[in-house]
mmCIF file of C-alpha atoms in Angstrom:
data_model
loop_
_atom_site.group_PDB
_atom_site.id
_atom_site.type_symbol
_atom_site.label_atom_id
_atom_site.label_comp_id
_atom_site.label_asym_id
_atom_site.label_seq_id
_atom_site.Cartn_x
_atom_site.Cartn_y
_atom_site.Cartn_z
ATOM 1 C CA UNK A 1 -119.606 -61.192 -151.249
ATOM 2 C CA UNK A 2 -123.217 -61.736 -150.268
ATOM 3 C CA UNK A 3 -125.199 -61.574 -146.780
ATOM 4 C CA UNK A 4 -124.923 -64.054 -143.661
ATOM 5 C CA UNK A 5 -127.903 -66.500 -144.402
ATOM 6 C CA UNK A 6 -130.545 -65.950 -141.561
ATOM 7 C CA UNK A 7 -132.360 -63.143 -142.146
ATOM 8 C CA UNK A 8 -134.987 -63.954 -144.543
ATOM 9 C CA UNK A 9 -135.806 -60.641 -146.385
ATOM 10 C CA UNK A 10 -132.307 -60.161 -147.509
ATOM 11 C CA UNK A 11 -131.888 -63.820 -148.107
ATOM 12 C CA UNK A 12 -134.234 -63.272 -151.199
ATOM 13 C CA UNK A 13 -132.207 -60.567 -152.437
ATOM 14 C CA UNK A 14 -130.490 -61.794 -156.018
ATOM 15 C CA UNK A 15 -126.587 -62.002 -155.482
ATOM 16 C CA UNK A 16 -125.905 -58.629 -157.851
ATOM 17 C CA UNK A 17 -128.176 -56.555 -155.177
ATOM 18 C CA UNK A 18 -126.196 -58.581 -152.415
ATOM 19 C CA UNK A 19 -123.565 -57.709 -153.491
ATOM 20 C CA UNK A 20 -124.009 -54.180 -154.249
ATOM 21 C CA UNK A 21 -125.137 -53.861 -150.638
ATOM 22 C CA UNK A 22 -122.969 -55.987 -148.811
ATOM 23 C CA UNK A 23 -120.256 -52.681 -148.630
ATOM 24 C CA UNK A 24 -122.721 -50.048 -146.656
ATOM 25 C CA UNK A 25 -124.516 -53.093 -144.075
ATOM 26 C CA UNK A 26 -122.862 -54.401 -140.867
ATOM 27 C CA UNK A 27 -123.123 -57.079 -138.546
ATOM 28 C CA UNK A 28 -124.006 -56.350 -135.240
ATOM 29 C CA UNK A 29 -124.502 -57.933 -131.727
ATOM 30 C CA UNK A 30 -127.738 -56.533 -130.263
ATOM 31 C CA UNK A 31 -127.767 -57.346 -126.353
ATOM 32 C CA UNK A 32 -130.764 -57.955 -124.325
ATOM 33 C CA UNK A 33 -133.022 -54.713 -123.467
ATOM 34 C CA UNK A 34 -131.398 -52.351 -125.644
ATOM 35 C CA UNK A 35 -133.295 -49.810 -126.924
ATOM 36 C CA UNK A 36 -132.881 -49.444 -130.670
ATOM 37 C CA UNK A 37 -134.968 -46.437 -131.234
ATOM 38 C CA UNK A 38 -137.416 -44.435 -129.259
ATOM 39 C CA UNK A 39 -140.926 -43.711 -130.715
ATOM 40 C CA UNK A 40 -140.803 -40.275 -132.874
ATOM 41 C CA UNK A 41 -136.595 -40.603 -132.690
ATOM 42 C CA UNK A 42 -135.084 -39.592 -135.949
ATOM 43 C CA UNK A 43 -134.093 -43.050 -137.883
ATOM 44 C CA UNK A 44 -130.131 -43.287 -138.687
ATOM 45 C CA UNK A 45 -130.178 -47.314 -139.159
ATOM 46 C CA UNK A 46 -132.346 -49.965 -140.154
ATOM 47 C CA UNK A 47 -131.946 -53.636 -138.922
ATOM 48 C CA UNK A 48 -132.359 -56.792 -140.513
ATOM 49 C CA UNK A 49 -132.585 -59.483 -137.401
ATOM 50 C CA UNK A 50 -130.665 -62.770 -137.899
ATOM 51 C CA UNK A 51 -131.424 -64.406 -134.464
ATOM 52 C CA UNK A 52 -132.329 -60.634 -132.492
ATOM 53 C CA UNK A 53 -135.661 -60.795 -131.486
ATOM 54 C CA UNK A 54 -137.319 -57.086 -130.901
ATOM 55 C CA UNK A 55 -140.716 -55.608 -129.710
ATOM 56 C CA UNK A 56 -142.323 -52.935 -131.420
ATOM 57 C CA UNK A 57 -144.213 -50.040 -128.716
ATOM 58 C CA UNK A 58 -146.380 -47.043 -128.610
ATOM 59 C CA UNK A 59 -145.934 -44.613 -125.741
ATOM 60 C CA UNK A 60 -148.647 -43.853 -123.646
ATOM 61 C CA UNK A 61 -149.183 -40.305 -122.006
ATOM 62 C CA UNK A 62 -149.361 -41.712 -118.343
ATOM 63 C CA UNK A 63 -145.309 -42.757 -119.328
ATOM 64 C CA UNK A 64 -145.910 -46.287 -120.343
ATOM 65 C CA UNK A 65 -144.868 -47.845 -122.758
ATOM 66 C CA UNK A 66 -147.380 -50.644 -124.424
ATOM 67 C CA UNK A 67 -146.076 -53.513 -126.565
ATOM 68 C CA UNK A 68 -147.723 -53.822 -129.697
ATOM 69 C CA UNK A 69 -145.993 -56.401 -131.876
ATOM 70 C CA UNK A 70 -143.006 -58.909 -131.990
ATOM 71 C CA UNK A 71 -140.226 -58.684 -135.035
ATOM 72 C CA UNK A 72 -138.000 -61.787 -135.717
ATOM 73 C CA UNK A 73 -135.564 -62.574 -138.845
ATOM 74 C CA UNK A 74 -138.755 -62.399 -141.264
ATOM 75 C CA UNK A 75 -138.645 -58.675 -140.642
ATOM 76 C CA UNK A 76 -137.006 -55.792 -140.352
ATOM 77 C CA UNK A 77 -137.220 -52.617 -138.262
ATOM 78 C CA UNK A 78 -137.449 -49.654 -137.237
ATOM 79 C CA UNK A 79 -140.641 -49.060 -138.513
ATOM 80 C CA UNK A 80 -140.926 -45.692 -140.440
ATOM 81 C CA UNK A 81 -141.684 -43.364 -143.709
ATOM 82 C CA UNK A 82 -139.014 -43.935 -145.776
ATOM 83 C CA UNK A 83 -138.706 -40.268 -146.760
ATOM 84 C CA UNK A 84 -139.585 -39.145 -143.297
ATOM 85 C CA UNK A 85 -137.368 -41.173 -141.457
ATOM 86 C CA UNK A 86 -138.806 -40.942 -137.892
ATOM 87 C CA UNK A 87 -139.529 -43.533 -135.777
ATOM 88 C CA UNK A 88 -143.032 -44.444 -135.310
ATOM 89 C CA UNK A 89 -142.884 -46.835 -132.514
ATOM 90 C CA UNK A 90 -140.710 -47.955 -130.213
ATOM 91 C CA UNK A 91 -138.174 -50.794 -130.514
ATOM 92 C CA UNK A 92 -136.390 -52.645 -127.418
ATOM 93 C CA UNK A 93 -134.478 -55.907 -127.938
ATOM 94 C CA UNK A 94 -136.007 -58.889 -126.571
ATOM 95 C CA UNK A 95 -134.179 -61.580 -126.802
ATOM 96 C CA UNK A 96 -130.692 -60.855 -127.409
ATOM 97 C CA UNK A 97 -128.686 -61.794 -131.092
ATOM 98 C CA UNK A 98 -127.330 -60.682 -134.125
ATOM 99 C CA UNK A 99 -128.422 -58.121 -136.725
ATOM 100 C CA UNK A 100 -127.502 -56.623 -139.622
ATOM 101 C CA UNK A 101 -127.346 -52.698 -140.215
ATOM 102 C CA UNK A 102 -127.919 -49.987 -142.801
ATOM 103 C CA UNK A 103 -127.450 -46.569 -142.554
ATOM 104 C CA UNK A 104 -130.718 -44.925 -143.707
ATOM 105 C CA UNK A 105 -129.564 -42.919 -146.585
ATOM 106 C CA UNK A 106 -128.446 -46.380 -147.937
ATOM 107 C CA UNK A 107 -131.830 -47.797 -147.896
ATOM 108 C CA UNK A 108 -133.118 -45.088 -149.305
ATOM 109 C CA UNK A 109 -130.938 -44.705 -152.174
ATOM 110 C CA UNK A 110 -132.321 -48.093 -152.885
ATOM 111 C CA UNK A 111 -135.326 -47.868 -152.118
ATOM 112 C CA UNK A 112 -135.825 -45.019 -154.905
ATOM 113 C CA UNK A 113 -134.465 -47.844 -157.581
ATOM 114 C CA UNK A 114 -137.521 -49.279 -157.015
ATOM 115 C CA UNK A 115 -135.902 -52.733 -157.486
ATOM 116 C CA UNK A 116 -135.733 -55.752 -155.738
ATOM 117 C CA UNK A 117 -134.922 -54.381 -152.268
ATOM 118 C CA UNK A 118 -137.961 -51.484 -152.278
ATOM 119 C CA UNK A 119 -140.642 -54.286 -152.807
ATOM 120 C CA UNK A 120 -139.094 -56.357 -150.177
ATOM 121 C CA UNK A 121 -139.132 -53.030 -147.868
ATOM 122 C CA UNK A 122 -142.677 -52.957 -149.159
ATOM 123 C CA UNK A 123 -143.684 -55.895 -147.877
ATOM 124 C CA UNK A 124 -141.996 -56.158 -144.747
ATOM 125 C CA UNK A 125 -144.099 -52.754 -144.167
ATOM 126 C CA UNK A 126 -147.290 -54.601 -144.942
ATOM 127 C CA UNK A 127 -146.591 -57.609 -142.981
ATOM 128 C CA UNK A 128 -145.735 -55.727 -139.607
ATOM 129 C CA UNK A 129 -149.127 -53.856 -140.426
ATOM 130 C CA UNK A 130 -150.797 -57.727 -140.637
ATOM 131 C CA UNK A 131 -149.679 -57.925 -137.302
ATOM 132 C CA UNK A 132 -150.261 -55.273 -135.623
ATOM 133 C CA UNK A 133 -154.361 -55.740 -136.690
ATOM 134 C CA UNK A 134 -153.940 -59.364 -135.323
ATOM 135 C CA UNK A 135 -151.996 -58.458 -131.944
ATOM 136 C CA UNK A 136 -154.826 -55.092 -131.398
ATOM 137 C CA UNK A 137 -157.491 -58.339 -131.907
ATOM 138 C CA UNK A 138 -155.462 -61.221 -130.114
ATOM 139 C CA UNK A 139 -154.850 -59.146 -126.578
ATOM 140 C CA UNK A 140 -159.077 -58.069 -126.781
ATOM 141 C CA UNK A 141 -160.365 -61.594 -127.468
ATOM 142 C CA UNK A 142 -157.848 -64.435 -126.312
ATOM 143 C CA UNK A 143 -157.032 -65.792 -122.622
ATOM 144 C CA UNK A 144 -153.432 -65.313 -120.948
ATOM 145 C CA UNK A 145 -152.471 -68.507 -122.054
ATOM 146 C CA UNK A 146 -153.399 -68.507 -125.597
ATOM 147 C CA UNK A 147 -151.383 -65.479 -126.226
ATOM 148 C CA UNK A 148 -148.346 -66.899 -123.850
ATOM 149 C CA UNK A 149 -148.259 -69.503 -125.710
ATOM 150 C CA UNK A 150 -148.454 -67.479 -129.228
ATOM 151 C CA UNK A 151 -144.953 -65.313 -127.745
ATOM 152 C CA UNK A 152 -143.215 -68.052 -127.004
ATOM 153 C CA UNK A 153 -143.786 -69.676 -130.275
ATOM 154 C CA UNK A 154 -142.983 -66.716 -132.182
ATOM 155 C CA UNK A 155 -139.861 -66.321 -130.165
ATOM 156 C CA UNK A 156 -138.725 -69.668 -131.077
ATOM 157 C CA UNK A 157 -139.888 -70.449 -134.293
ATOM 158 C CA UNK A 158 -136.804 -68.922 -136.364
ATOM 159 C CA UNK A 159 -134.410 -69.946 -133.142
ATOM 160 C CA UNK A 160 -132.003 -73.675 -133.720
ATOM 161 C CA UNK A 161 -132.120 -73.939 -129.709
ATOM 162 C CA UNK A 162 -135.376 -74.797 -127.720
ATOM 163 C CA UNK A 163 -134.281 -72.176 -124.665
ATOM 164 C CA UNK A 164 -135.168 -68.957 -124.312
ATOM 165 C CA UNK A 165 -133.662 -65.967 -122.265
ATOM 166 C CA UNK A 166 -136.238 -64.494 -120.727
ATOM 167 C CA UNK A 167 -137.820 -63.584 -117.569
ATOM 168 C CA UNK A 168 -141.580 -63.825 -116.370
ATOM 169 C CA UNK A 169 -141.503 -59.634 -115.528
ATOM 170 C CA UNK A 170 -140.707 -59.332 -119.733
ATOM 171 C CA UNK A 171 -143.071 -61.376 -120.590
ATOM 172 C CA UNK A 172 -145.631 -59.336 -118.549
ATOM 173 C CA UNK A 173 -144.779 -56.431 -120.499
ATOM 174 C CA UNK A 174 -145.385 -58.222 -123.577
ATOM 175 C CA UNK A 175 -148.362 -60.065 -123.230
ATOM 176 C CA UNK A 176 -150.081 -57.101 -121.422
ATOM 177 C CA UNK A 177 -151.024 -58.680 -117.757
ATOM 178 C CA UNK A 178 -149.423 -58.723 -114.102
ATOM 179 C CA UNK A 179 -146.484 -60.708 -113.640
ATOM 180 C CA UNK A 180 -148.188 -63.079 -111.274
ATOM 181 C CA UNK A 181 -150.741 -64.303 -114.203
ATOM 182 C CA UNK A 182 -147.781 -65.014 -116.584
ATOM 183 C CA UNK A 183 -146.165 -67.468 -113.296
ATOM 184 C CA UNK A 184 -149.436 -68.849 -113.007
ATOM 185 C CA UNK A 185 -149.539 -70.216 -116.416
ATOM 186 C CA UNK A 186 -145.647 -70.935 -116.969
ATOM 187 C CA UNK A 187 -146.551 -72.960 -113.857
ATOM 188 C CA UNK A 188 -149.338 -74.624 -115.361
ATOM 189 C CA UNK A 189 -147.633 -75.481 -119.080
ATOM 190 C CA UNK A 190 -144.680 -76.937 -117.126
ATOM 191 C CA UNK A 191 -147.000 -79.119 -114.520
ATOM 192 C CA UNK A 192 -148.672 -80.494 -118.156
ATOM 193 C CA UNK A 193 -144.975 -80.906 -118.823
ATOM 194 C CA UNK A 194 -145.079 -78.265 -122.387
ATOM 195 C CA UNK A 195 -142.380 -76.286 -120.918
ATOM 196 C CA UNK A 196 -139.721 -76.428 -118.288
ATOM 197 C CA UNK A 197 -139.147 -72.969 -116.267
ATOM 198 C CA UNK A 198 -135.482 -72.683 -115.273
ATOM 199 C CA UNK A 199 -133.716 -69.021 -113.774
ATOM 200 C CA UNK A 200 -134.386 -66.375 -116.155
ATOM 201 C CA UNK A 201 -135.022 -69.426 -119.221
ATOM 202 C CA UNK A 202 -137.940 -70.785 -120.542
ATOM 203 C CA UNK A 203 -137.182 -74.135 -122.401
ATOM 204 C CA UNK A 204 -139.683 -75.613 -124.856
ATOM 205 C CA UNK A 205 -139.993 -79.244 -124.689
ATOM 206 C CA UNK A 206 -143.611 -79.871 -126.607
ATOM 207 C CA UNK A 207 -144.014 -77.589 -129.585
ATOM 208 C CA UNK A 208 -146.746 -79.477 -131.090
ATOM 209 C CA UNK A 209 -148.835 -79.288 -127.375
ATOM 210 C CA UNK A 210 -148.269 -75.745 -127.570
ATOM 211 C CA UNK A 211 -149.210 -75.203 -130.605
ATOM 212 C CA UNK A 212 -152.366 -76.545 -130.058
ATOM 213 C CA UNK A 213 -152.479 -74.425 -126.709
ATOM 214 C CA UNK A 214 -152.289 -70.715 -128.569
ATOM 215 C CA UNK A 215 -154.867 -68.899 -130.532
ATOM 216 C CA UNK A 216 -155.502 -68.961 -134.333
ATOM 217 C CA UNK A 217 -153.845 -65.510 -134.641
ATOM 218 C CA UNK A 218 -150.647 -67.669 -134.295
ATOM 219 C CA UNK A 219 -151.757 -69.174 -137.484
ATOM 220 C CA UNK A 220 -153.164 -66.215 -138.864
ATOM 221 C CA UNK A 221 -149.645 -64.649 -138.245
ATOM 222 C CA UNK A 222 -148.049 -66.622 -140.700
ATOM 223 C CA UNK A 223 -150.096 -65.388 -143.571
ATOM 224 C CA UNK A 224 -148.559 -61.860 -143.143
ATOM 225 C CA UNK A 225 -144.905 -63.253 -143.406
ATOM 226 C CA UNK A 226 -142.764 -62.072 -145.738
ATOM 227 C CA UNK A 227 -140.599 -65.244 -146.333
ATOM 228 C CA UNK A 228 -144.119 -67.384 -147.054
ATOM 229 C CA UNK A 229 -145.406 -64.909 -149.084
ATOM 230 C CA UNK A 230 -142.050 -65.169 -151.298
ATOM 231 C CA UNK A 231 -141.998 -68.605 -151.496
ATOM 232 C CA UNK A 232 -145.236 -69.512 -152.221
#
């Protein structure tokens, strides 16, 4: 018995490692603000996202905690040295869904087959890296509305609904600026009519106005996906 399609590393996974796998990995419900692992935790699970949405961040010494990067169901997480097995950033859920779950001895039993399922860990590795370079260059050079516009895309684009759970405080945290610049310019893309701002829901209602709205890291992002990569 093979994998739930939606998460699109394991999706590329040949049926024999599928199936091999499918005994030791679980399905689970990750809720909204949860915090999966805390940055230099020791690792005892890593997730595969199916419609989980997660931010990746690095704690400051003043207490803070910085977001850094966005992980959907092209990725999985935490990330961390396979043979180290400590968390190197932190990961809170973002937008709440489902998940699957490997204990961490699992992965890296099969990671050291050096099959299939290590160059897919592999890659996932290098692809969060990608973005990390691009969100450390996106939050220096773009405007507030450029990168809002770049979340909320990333948020959706693996989603079947147009509606997000999410409220303007979270996406503060994510983007990097006050609260009061992200109303602003939710006000503004719903005055143009882009988006429609509802309690604690953002819905999209012109992707293709939006997507003209965000930076070219957005674009740039895709290059470092692991799906694309595989399928090109």
């Amino acid at each position: 018995m093979g994998f739930q399609q939606g998460n699109l590393l394991l999706d590329q996974l040949p049926p024999h490692d599928q199936e091999r796998l499918s005994p030791y990995v679980q399905l689970v419900s990750l809720s909204k603000d949860q915090v999966i692992c805390e940055q230099d935790s020791v690792v005892e699970y890593f997730y595969f996202p199916l419609t989980a949405v997660v931010s990746f961040s690095i704690s400051m010494k003043e207490g803070d905690d910085v977001h850094v990067a966005l992980a959907d169901c092209s990725s999985m997480f935490p990330l961390s040295v396979v043979a180290d097995s400590h968390c190197l950033l932190g990961v809170h859920v973002r937008l709440p869904g489902l998940a699957y779950r490997m204990p961490v001895d699992v992965l890296r039993r099969e990671f050291a087959l050096g099959q299939a399922f290590s160059q897919l860990v592999m890659r996932a590795v290098r692809n969060l890296l990608g973005q990390l370079s691009l969100s450390s260059a996106c939050f220096r050079r773009h405007s507030t509305q450029q990168i809002l516009a770049k979340v909320l895309l990333v948020a959706l684009q693996h989603r079947t609904e147009q509606e997000i759970e999410i409220t303007h405080g979270q996406i503060a945290d994510i983007v990097g600026v006050r609260r009061e610049a992200i109303t602003l310019t939710l006000k503004q893309l719903e005055k143009s009519g882009v988006v429609e701002c509802l309690r604690g829901k953002i819905r999209l209602n012109d992707r293709h106005r939006l997507e003209a709205m965000t930076c070219g890291c957005y674009r740039a992002r895709k290059q470092f996906s692991v799906f694309q990569r595989l399928l090109v």
